Short mmCIF file of C-alpha atoms in Angstrom, two decimals:
data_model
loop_
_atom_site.label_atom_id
_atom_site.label_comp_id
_atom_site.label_asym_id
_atom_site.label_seq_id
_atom_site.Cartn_x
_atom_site.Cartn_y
_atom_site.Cartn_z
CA UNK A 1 0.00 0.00 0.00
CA UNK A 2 1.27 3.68 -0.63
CA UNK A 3 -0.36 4.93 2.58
CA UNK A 4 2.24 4.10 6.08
CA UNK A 5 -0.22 5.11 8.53
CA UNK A 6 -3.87 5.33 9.10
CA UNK A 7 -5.36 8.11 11.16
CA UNK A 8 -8.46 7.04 13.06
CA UNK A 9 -10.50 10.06 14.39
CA UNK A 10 -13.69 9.43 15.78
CA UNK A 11 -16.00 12.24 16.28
CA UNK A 12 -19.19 13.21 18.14
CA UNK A 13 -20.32 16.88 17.92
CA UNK A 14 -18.08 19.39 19.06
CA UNK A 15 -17.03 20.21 15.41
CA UNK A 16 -15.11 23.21 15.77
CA UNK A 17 -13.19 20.97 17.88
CA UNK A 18 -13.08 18.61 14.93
CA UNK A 19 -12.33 21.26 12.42
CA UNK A 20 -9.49 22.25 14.19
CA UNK A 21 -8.12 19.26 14.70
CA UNK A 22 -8.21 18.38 10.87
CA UNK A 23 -6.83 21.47 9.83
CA UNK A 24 -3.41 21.05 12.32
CA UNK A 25 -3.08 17.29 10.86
CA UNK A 26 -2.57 19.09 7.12
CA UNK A 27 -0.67 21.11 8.42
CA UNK A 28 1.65 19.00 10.20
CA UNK A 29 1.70 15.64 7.81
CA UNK A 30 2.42 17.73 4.87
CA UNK A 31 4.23 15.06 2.01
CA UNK A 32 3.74 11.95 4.41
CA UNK A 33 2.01 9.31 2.88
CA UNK A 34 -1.61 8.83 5.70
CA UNK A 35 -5.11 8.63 4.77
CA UNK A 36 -7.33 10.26 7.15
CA UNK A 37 -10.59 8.26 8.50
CA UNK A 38 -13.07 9.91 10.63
CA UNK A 39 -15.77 7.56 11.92
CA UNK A 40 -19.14 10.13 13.16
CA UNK A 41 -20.68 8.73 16.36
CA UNK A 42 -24.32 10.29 15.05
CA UNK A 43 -23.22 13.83 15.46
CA UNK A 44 -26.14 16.36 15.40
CA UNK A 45 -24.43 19.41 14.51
CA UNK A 46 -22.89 20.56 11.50
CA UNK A 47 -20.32 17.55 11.40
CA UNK A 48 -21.86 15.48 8.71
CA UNK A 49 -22.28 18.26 6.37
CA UNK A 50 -18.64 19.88 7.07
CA UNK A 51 -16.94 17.53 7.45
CA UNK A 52 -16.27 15.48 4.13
CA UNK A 53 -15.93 18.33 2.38
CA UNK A 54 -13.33 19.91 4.94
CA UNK A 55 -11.88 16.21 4.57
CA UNK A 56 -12.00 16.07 0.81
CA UNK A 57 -10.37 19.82 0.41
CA UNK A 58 -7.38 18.84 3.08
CA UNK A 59 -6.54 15.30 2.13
CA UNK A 60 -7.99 14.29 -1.38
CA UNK A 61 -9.04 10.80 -1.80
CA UNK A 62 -7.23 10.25 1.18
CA UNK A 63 -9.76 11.02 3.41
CA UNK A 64 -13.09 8.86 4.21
CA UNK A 65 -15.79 9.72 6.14
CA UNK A 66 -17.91 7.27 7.61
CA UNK A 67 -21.24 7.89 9.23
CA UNK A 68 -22.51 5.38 11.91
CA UNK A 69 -26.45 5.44 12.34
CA UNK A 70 -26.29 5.62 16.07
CA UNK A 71 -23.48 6.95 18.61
CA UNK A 72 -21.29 3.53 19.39
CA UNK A 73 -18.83 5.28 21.41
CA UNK A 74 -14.68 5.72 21.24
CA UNK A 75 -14.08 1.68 21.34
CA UNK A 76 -16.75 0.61 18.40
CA UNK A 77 -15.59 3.59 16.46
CA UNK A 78 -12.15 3.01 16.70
CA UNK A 79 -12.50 -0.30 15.87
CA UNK A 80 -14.33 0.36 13.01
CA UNK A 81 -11.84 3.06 11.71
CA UNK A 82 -9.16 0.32 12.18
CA UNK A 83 -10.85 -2.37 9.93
CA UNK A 84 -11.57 0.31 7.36
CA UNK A 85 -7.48 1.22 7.24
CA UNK A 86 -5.16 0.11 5.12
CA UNK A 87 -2.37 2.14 6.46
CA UNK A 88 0.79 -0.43 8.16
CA UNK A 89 0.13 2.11 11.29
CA UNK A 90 -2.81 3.17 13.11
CA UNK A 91 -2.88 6.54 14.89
CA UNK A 92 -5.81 6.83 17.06
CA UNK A 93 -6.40 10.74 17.50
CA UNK A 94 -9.14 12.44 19.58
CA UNK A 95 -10.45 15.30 17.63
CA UNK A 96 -10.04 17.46 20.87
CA UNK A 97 -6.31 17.30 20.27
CA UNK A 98 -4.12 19.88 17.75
CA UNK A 99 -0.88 17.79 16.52
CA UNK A 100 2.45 20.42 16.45
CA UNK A 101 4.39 20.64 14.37
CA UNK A 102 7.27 17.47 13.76
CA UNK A 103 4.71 15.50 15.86
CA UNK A 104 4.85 12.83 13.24
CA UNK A 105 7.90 11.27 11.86
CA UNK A 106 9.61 10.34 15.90
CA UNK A 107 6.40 8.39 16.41
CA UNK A 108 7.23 6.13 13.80
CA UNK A 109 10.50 5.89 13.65
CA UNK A 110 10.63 4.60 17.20
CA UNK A 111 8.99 1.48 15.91
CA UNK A 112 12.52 0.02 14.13
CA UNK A 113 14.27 1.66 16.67
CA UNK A 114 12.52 -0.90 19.35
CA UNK A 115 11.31 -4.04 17.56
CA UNK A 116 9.59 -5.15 21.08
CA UNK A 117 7.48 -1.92 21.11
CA UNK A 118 3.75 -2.14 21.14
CA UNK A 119 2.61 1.62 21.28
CA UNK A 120 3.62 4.77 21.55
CA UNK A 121 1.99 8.32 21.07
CA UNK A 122 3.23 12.04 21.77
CA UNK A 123 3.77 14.08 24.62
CA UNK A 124 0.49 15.42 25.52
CA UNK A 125 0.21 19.27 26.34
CA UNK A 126 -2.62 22.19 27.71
CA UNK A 127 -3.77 24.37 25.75
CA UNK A 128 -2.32 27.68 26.28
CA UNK A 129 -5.42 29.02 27.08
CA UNK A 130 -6.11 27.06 29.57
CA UNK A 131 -4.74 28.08 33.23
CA UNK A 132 -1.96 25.47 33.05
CA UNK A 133 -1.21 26.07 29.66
CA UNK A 134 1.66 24.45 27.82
CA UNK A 135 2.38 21.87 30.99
CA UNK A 136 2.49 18.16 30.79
CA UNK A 137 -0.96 16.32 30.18
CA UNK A 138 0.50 13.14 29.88
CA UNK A 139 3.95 11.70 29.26
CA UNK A 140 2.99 8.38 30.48
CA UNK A 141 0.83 6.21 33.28
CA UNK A 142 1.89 5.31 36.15
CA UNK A 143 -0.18 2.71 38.53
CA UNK A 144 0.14 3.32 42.63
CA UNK A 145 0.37 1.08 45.05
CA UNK A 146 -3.41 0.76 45.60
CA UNK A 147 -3.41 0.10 42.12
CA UNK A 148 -5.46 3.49 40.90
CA UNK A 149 -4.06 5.06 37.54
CA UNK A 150 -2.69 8.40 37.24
CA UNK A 151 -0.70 10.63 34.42
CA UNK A 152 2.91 10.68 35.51
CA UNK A 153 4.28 14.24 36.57
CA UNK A 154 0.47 15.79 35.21
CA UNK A 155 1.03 19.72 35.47
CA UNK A 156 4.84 20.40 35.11
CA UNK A 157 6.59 22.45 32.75
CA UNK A 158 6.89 21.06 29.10
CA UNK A 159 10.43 22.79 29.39
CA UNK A 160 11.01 20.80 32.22
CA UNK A 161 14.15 17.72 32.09
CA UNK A 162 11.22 15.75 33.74
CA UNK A 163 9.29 16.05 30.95
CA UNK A 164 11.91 15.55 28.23
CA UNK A 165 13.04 11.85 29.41
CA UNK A 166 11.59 9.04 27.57
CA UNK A 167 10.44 6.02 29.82
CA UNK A 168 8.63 2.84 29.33
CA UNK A 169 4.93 2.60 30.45
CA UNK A 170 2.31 -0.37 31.36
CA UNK A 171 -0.19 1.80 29.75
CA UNK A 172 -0.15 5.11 27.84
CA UNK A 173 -3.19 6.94 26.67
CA UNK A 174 -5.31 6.55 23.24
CA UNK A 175 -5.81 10.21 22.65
CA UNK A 176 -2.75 9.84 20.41
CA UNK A 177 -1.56 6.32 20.26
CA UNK A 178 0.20 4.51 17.80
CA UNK A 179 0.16 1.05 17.04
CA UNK A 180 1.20 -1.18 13.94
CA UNK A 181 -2.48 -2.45 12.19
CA UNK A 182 -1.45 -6.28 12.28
CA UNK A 183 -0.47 -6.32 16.43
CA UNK A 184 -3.84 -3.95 16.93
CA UNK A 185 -5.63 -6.88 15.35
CA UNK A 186 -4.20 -9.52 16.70
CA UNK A 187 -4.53 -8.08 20.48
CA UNK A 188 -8.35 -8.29 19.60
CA UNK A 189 -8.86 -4.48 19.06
CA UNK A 190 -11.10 -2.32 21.65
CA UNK A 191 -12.62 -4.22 24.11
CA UNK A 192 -16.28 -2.97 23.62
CA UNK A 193 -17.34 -3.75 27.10
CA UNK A 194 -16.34 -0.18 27.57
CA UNK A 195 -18.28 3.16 27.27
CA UNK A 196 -15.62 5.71 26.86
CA UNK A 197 -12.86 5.33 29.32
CA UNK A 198 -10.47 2.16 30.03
CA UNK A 199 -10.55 1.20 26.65
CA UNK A 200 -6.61 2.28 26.04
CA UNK A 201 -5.53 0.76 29.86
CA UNK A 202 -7.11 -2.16 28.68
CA UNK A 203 -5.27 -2.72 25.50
CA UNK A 204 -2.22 -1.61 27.09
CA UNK A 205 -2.26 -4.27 29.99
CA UNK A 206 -2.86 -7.00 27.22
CA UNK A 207 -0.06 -5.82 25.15
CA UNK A 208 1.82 -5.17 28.17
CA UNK A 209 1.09 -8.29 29.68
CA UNK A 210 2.38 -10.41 26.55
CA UNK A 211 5.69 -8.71 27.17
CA UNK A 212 5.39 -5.49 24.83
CA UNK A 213 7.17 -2.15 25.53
CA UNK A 214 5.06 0.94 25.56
CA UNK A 215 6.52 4.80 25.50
CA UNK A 216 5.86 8.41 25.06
CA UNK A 217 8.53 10.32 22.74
CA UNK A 218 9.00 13.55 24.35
CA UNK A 219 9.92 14.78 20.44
CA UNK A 220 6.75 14.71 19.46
CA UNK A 221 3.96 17.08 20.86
CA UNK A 222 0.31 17.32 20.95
CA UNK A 223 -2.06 19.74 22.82
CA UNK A 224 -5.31 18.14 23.90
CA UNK A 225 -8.22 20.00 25.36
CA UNK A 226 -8.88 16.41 27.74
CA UNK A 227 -12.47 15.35 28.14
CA UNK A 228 -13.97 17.43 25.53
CA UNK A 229 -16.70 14.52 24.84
CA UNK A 230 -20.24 15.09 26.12
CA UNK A 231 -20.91 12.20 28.60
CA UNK A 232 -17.31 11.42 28.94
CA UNK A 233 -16.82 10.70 32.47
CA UNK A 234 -20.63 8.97 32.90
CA UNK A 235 -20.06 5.42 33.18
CA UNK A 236 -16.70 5.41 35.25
CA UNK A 237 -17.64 2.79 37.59
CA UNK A 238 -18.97 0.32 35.70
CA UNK A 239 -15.88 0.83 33.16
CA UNK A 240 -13.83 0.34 36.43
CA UNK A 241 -15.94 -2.65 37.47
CA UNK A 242 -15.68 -4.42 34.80
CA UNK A 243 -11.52 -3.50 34.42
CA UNK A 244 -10.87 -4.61 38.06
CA UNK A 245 -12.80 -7.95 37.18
CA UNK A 246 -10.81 -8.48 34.00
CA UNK A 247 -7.41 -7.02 33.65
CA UNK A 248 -6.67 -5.42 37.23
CA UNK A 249 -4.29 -8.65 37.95
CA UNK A 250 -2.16 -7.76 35.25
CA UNK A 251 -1.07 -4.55 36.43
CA UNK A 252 1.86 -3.85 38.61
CA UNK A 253 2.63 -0.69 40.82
CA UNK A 254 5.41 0.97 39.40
CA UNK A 255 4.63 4.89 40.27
CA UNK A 256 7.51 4.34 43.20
CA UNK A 257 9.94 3.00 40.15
CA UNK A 258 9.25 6.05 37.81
CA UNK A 259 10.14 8.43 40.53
CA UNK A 260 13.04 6.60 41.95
CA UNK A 261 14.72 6.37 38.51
CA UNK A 262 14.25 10.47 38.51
CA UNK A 263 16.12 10.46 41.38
CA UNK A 264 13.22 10.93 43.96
CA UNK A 265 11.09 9.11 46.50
CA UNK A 266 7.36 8.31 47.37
CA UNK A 267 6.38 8.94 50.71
CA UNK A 268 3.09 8.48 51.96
#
């Protein structure tokens, strides 16, 4: 295929969000060979009538837009995107998030650099509107001792040797992940179970769990608004139910290790 990677975007209202979004992904993947695939959740707004043609005008015939009849959520619709692709990569983007500029090519390359690496995905920063603007969103998960997840060093300076070191992760977030097509396939995609949270810690602990790396590169940047999804945060504890029941065992506490190889210490 002429197309490397596949970018998955699935979308539910919030199409300035969207808009943006697209128009930063031009502007920053410029000469690389993607195709562009935004899966609609049933948006009500002016998504399905903008949006192909916004597609079409940035990306050509590399850009499809597919319309599901009812919302089926990030997992579905990021499944769907990936059996639609064609691309050796997938990149799973939220539309909330604006890719910088050079965001691209260190994703990739990292795969031949590490042939045992699952995922990877940028560093993830505020907006610069936003009162922490232009810190760390998330460089990385880390899992405490009583086993709750957390973003690693959330809130410090992007400028920050903290935030410039690359580690290795049991789980790293989908709002920019890549992953080669084949592996996401064979890992068994999404687990659907999930309404729009824990779908990415799930993958993560299965390819984790088989003995896969994971890692943010610090080289490549993103800003992401976080959360921008009407009804995000509704069905948090039956998404953690059902994780705790399923892959909970698989994790490991490692938020002590992270800091102690920066040269710190957790006390509680």
């Amino acid at each position: 295929s002429e197309i490397e990677s596949s970018v998955i975007i699935p979308v539910f209202n919030q199409w300035e969000l969207t808009r943006a979004c697209l128009k930063a992904l031009a502007a920053t993947t410029e000469g690389k060979a993607i195709e562009v695939i935004v899966v609609d959740n049933a948006s009500s707004d002016e998504t399905p009538e903008a949006c192909p043609i916004l597609g079409e005008r940035l990306f050509g015939k590399f850009f499809r837009y597919h319309r599901c009849p009812t919302n089926r959520n990030f997992g579905p619709a990021s499944n769907l995107g990936a059996q639609m692709a064609v691309g050796e990569f997938l990149i799973f983007l939220n539309n909330d998030t604006v890719p910088l500029s050079g965001w691209y090519q260190p994703l990739i390359a990292y795969f031949s650099t590490w042939p045992d690496l699952a995922a990877t995905g940028p560093l993830l920063l505020y907006p610069e509107s936003e009162p922490f603007g232009f810190t760390v969103q998330h460089l990385g998960v880390f899992v405490s001792p009583l086993m709750k997840v957390g973003h690693l060093y959330e809130g410090i300076s992007v400028d920050c040797a903290l935030a410039k070191k690359r580690r290795f992760f049991q789980i790293i977030t989908a709002a920019c992940m890549v992953m080669r097509r084949a592996l996401f396939m064979e890992t068994g995609m999404f687990d659907e179970n999930y309404v729009n949270g824990f779908e990415d810690v799930d993958i993560c602990v299965r390819l984790s769990s088989k003995g896969y790396r994971l890692t943010v590169n610090p080289d490549a940047r993103v800003i992401h608004h976080t959360s921008q999804t009407p009804g995000r945060h509704q069905h948090e504890e039956e998404n953690s139910q059902y994780f705790a029941a399923h892959r909970l065992s698989s994790l490991v506490p490692d938020w002590h290790l992270h800091i102690k190889n920066d040269g710190m210490f957790l006390r509680l």
